[in-house]
CSV table of C-alpha atoms in Angstrom, one decimal:
chain,number,residue,atom,x,y,z
A,29,MET,CA,63.8,80.4,81.8
A,30,ASP,CA,65.2,78.8,84.9
A,31,ASP,CA,66.9,80.6,87.8
A,32,GLU,CA,70.4,80.0,86.4
A,33,ASP,CA,69.5,81.6,83.1
A,34,ALA,CA,68.1,84.6,85.0
A,35,VAL,CA,71.4,84.9,87.0
A,36,ARG,CA,73.5,84.7,83.8
A,37,ARG,CA,71.3,87.3,82.0
A,38,TRP,CA,71.7,89.7,85.0
A,39,GLU,CA,75.4,89.1,85.1
A,40,HIS,CA,75.8,89.8,81.4
A,41,ARG,CA,73.8,93.0,81.6
A,42,GLY,CA,75.7,94.3,84.7
A,43,GLN,CA,79.2,93.4,83.6
A,44,LEU,CA,80.3,96.8,82.1
A,45,PRO,CA,78.5,99.0,84.7
A,46,LEU,CA,80.1,97.0,87.5
A,47,ILE,CA,83.5,97.1,85.8
A,48,THR,CA,83.1,100.9,85.5
A,49,ALA,CA,82.1,101.1,89.2
A,50,SER,CA,85.1,99.0,90.1
A,51,LEU,CA,87.5,101.3,88.4
A,52,LEU,CA,85.8,104.3,90.0
A,53,TYR,CA,86.2,102.7,93.4
A,54,LEU,CA,89.9,102.1,92.7
A,55,ALA,CA,90.4,105.7,91.6
A,56,ALA,CA,88.7,107.1,94.6
A,57,TYR,CA,90.6,104.8,96.9
A,58,THR,CA,93.9,105.7,95.3
A,59,LEU,CA,93.2,109.4,95.7
A,60,THR,CA,92.1,109.0,99.3
A,61,VAL,CA,95.4,107.3,100.2
A,62,LEU,CA,97.9,109.3,98.1
A,63,ASP,CA,96.5,112.9,98.1
A,64,GLN,CA,96.8,113.9,101.7
A,65,GLU,CA,96.6,117.7,100.8
A,66,ALA,CA,93.1,117.5,99.2
A,67,SER,CA,90.4,119.7,100.5
A,68,PRO,CA,87.7,118.3,102.8
A,69,ALA,CA,85.2,118.7,100.0
A,70,TRP,CA,87.2,116.5,97.6
A,71,ARG,CA,87.8,113.9,100.3
A,72,LEU,CA,84.1,113.8,101.0
A,73,ALA,CA,83.5,113.3,97.3
A,74,TRP,CA,85.9,110.4,97.1
A,75,SER,CA,84.4,108.8,100.2
A,76,MET,CA,80.9,109.1,98.8
A,77,THR,CA,82.2,107.6,95.5
A,78,MET,CA,83.6,104.6,97.4
A,79,PHE,CA,80.4,104.2,99.4
A,80,VAL,CA,78.0,104.4,96.4
A,81,THR,CA,80.1,102.0,94.3
A,82,TRP,CA,80.3,99.5,97.2
A,83,ALA,CA,76.6,99.7,97.5
A,84,LEU,CA,76.3,98.8,93.9
A,85,PHE,CA,78.5,95.7,94.5
A,86,ALA,CA,76.3,94.7,97.4
A,87,ALA,CA,73.1,95.3,95.5
A,88,ASP,CA,74.4,93.2,92.5
A,89,TYR,CA,75.2,90.3,94.8
A,90,LEU,CA,71.9,90.4,96.6
A,91,VAL,CA,69.9,90.5,93.3
A,92,ARG,CA,71.8,87.5,92.0
A,93,LEU,CA,71.3,85.7,95.3
A,94,ALA,CA,67.5,86.4,95.1
A,95,LEU,CA,67.3,85.2,91.5
A,96,SER,CA,69.0,81.9,92.3
A,97,ARG,CA,66.8,79.2,93.8
A,98,ARG,CA,69.7,77.2,95.1
A,99,ARG,CA,71.0,80.0,97.2
A,100,TRP,CA,73.5,78.0,99.4
A,101,ALA,CA,75.0,76.6,96.2
A,102,PHE,CA,75.2,80.1,94.9
A,103,VAL,CA,77.0,81.4,98.0
A,104,ARG,CA,79.5,78.5,97.8
A,105,GLY,CA,80.1,79.1,94.1
A,106,HIS,CA,80.5,82.9,94.5
A,107,TRP,CA,82.7,83.0,97.6
A,108,LEU,CA,85.0,85.5,95.8
A,109,ASP,CA,82.2,88.0,95.6
A,110,VAL,CA,81.7,87.8,99.4
A,111,ILE,CA,85.4,88.5,99.9
A,112,VAL,CA,85.2,91.5,97.6
A,113,LEU,CA,82.3,92.9,99.6
A,114,VAL,CA,84.5,92.7,102.7
A,115,LEU,CA,87.6,94.0,100.8
A,116,PRO,CA,86.0,96.2,98.0
A,117,ALA,CA,89.5,97.4,96.9
A,118,LEU,CA,89.9,94.0,95.3
A,119,ARG,CA,86.8,94.6,93.1
A,120,PRO,CA,88.9,95.6,90.0
A,121,LEU,CA,90.0,92.0,89.8
A,122,ALA,CA,86.6,91.4,88.2
A,123,LEU,CA,88.2,92.9,85.1
A,124,VAL,CA,90.2,89.7,84.7
A,125,ARG,CA,87.0,87.6,84.9
A,126,TYR,CA,85.4,89.9,82.3
A,127,LEU,CA,88.2,89.6,79.9
A,128,TYR,CA,88.2,85.8,80.4
A,129,ARG,CA,84.5,85.6,79.5
A,130,ARG,CA,85.0,87.8,76.4
A,131,ARG,CA,87.8,85.5,75.3
A,132,ARG,CA,85.5,82.4,75.6
A,133,ARG,CA,83.1,84.0,73.2
A,134,ARG,CA,85.7,84.5,70.6
A,135,ARG,CA,86.0,81.8,67.9
A,136,SER,CA,89.7,82.5,67.3
A,137,PRO,CA,91.4,83.8,70.5
A,138,LEU,CA,94.3,86.2,70.1
A,139,LEU,CA,96.5,84.2,72.5
A,140,SER,CA,97.1,80.5,73.0
A,141,LEU,CA,95.9,78.9,76.2
A,142,GLU,CA,99.3,79.3,77.8
A,143,GLY,CA,99.5,83.0,76.8
A,144,GLN,CA,96.0,83.6,78.2
A,145,VAL,CA,97.0,82.0,81.6
A,146,MET,CA,100.2,84.1,81.8
A,147,ALA,CA,98.3,87.3,80.7
A,148,TYR,CA,95.5,86.9,83.2
A,149,SER,CA,97.9,85.9,86.0
A,150,GLY,CA,100.1,88.9,85.2
A,151,LEU,CA,97.1,91.3,85.2
A,152,THR,CA,95.9,89.8,88.5
A,153,ALA,CA,99.3,90.3,90.0
A,154,LEU,CA,99.5,93.9,88.9
A,155,LEU,CA,96.1,94.8,90.2
A,156,LEU,CA,96.6,92.9,93.5
A,157,GLY,CA,100.1,94.4,93.9
A,158,PHE,CA,98.8,98.0,93.3
A,159,VAL,CA,95.9,97.6,95.8
A,160,GLY,CA,98.2,95.9,98.3
A,161,ALA,CA,100.7,98.8,98.1
A,162,LEU,CA,97.9,101.3,98.7
A,163,SER,CA,96.6,99.3,101.6
A,164,VAL,CA,99.9,98.8,103.4
A,165,TYR,CA,100.9,102.4,102.8
A,166,ARG,CA,97.7,103.6,104.3
A,167,ALA,CA,98.2,101.3,107.3
A,168,GLU,CA,101.9,102.1,107.9
A,169,ARG,CA,101.9,105.8,107.3
A,170,GLY,CA,102.6,107.6,110.5
A,171,ALA,CA,103.0,104.3,112.5
A,172,ARG,CA,105.7,104.2,115.2
A,173,GLU,CA,109.0,102.7,113.9
A,174,ALA,CA,107.5,102.2,110.4
A,175,THR,CA,110.0,101.5,107.6
A,176,ILE,CA,107.4,102.0,104.8
A,177,GLU,CA,107.5,105.8,104.7
A,178,ASN,CA,106.2,106.5,101.3
A,179,PHE,CA,104.3,104.9,98.4
A,180,GLY,CA,107.5,104.0,96.6
A,181,ASP,CA,108.5,102.0,99.7
A,182,ALA,CA,105.1,100.3,99.6
A,183,LEU,CA,105.5,99.3,95.9
A,184,TRP,CA,109.0,97.9,96.5
A,185,TRP,CA,107.7,95.9,99.5
A,186,VAL,CA,104.9,94.5,97.4
A,187,CYS,CA,107.2,93.4,94.6
A,188,VAL,CA,109.5,91.7,97.1
A,189,THR,CA,106.5,90.1,98.8
A,190,LEU,CA,104.7,88.8,95.7
A,191,SER,CA,108.0,87.4,94.4
A,192,THR,CA,108.6,85.7,97.8
A,193,THR,CA,112.1,87.2,97.8
A,194,GLY,CA,111.9,88.8,101.2
A,195,TYR,CA,114.8,91.2,101.4
A,196,GLY,CA,113.6,92.5,104.8
A,197,ASP,CA,114.8,96.1,104.2
A,198,VAL,CA,111.2,97.3,104.6
A,199,ALA,CA,108.4,95.5,106.4
A,200,PRO,CA,105.1,96.4,107.9
A,201,VAL,CA,104.9,96.9,111.7
A,202,THR,CA,101.1,97.3,112.1
A,203,PHE,CA,98.6,94.5,112.4
A,204,HIS,CA,96.7,95.7,109.2
A,205,GLY,CA,99.9,96.0,107.3
A,206,ARG,CA,101.1,92.5,108.3
A,207,LEU,CA,97.7,91.1,107.4
A,208,VAL,CA,98.0,92.5,103.9
A,209,GLY,CA,101.5,90.9,103.8
A,210,VAL,CA,100.1,87.5,104.7
A,211,LEU,CA,97.4,87.8,101.9
A,212,LEU,CA,100.0,88.9,99.3
A,213,MET,CA,102.4,86.1,100.2
A,214,SER,CA,99.6,83.5,100.0
A,215,VAL,CA,98.4,84.7,96.7
A,216,GLY,CA,101.8,85.5,95.3
A,217,VAL,CA,103.1,82.0,95.6
A,218,GLY,CA,100.2,80.8,93.5
A,219,LEU,CA,100.4,83.5,90.9
A,220,ILE,CA,104.2,83.2,90.4
A,221,GLY,CA,103.9,79.4,90.3
A,222,ALA,CA,101.2,79.5,87.7
A,223,VAL,CA,103.1,81.9,85.4
A,224,VAL,CA,106.4,79.9,85.8
A,225,GLY,CA,104.7,76.6,85.4
A,226,VAL,CA,102.8,77.6,82.3
A,227,PHE,CA,105.8,79.3,80.7
A,228,SER,CA,107.9,76.1,81.3
A,229,SER,CA,105.2,74.0,79.8
A,230,TRP,CA,105.0,76.3,76.8
A,231,LEU,CA,108.8,76.1,76.3
A,232,VAL,CA,108.8,72.3,76.5
A,233,GLN,CA,106.0,72.0,73.9
A,234,SER,CA,107.7,74.5,71.6
A,235,PHE,CA,111.0,72.5,71.7
A,236,ARG,CA,109.1,69.3,71.2
A,237,ARG,CA,107.2,70.6,68.2
A,238,ARG,CA,110.5,71.9,66.7
A,239,GLU,CA,112.2,68.5,67.2
A,240,GLU,CA,109.2,66.8,65.6
A,241,ASP,CA,109.4,69.1,62.6
A,242,VAL,CA,113.1,68.6,62.2
A,243,SER,CA,112.7,64.8,62.5
A,244,GLY,CA,109.8,64.8,60.0
A,245,GLY,CA,111.8,66.9,57.6
A,246,ALA,CA,114.9,64.7,57.9
A,247,GLY,CA,112.9,61.5,57.3
A,248,GLY,CA,111.3,62.9,54.2
A,249,PRO,CA,112.3,62.0,50.6
């Protein structure tokens, strides 16, 4: 068994535990941001949950790096994992990759290729938007001259930002909040473009098949 097989076997075994840890991290992060009236004991429990799950992410990455002989190639091919270690709130996006791998093992996928792209892009946008709303609300809460005063404002701002609409009624004023905005705008353009492009392609193919069916039926005996 070569090193790549070892890495794949490790990834296969650790998928579900890491997905569970990702959701635990997201839940703990959500409670940390939204529940400001929690007791110190609960806040400590959530902080410990975030730390332990982040340590699992780091250990998983280091084990896979150790199993791979071509380590520089591994680092270049798994740059998203490095970003997740720096921004662990994005770890639940691994759920999209897990669902994609499960789909590849199916002989008869439930959705067409276009449907899969739209579903995965939509799920990514939802997860990214939720995490972005939490992050910007945490950064803006209590800031001087802040216009994002509650989580509802943060969700509205994320929707406007991801869709690149930019109403300007609410906007971050802190450095951290604006950094989140830059990331969301950069990713939002790609996600929305992918969904719109695939949907347009699916419509064109559907109309083309319908015209071919009509033409074939009209030319028949």
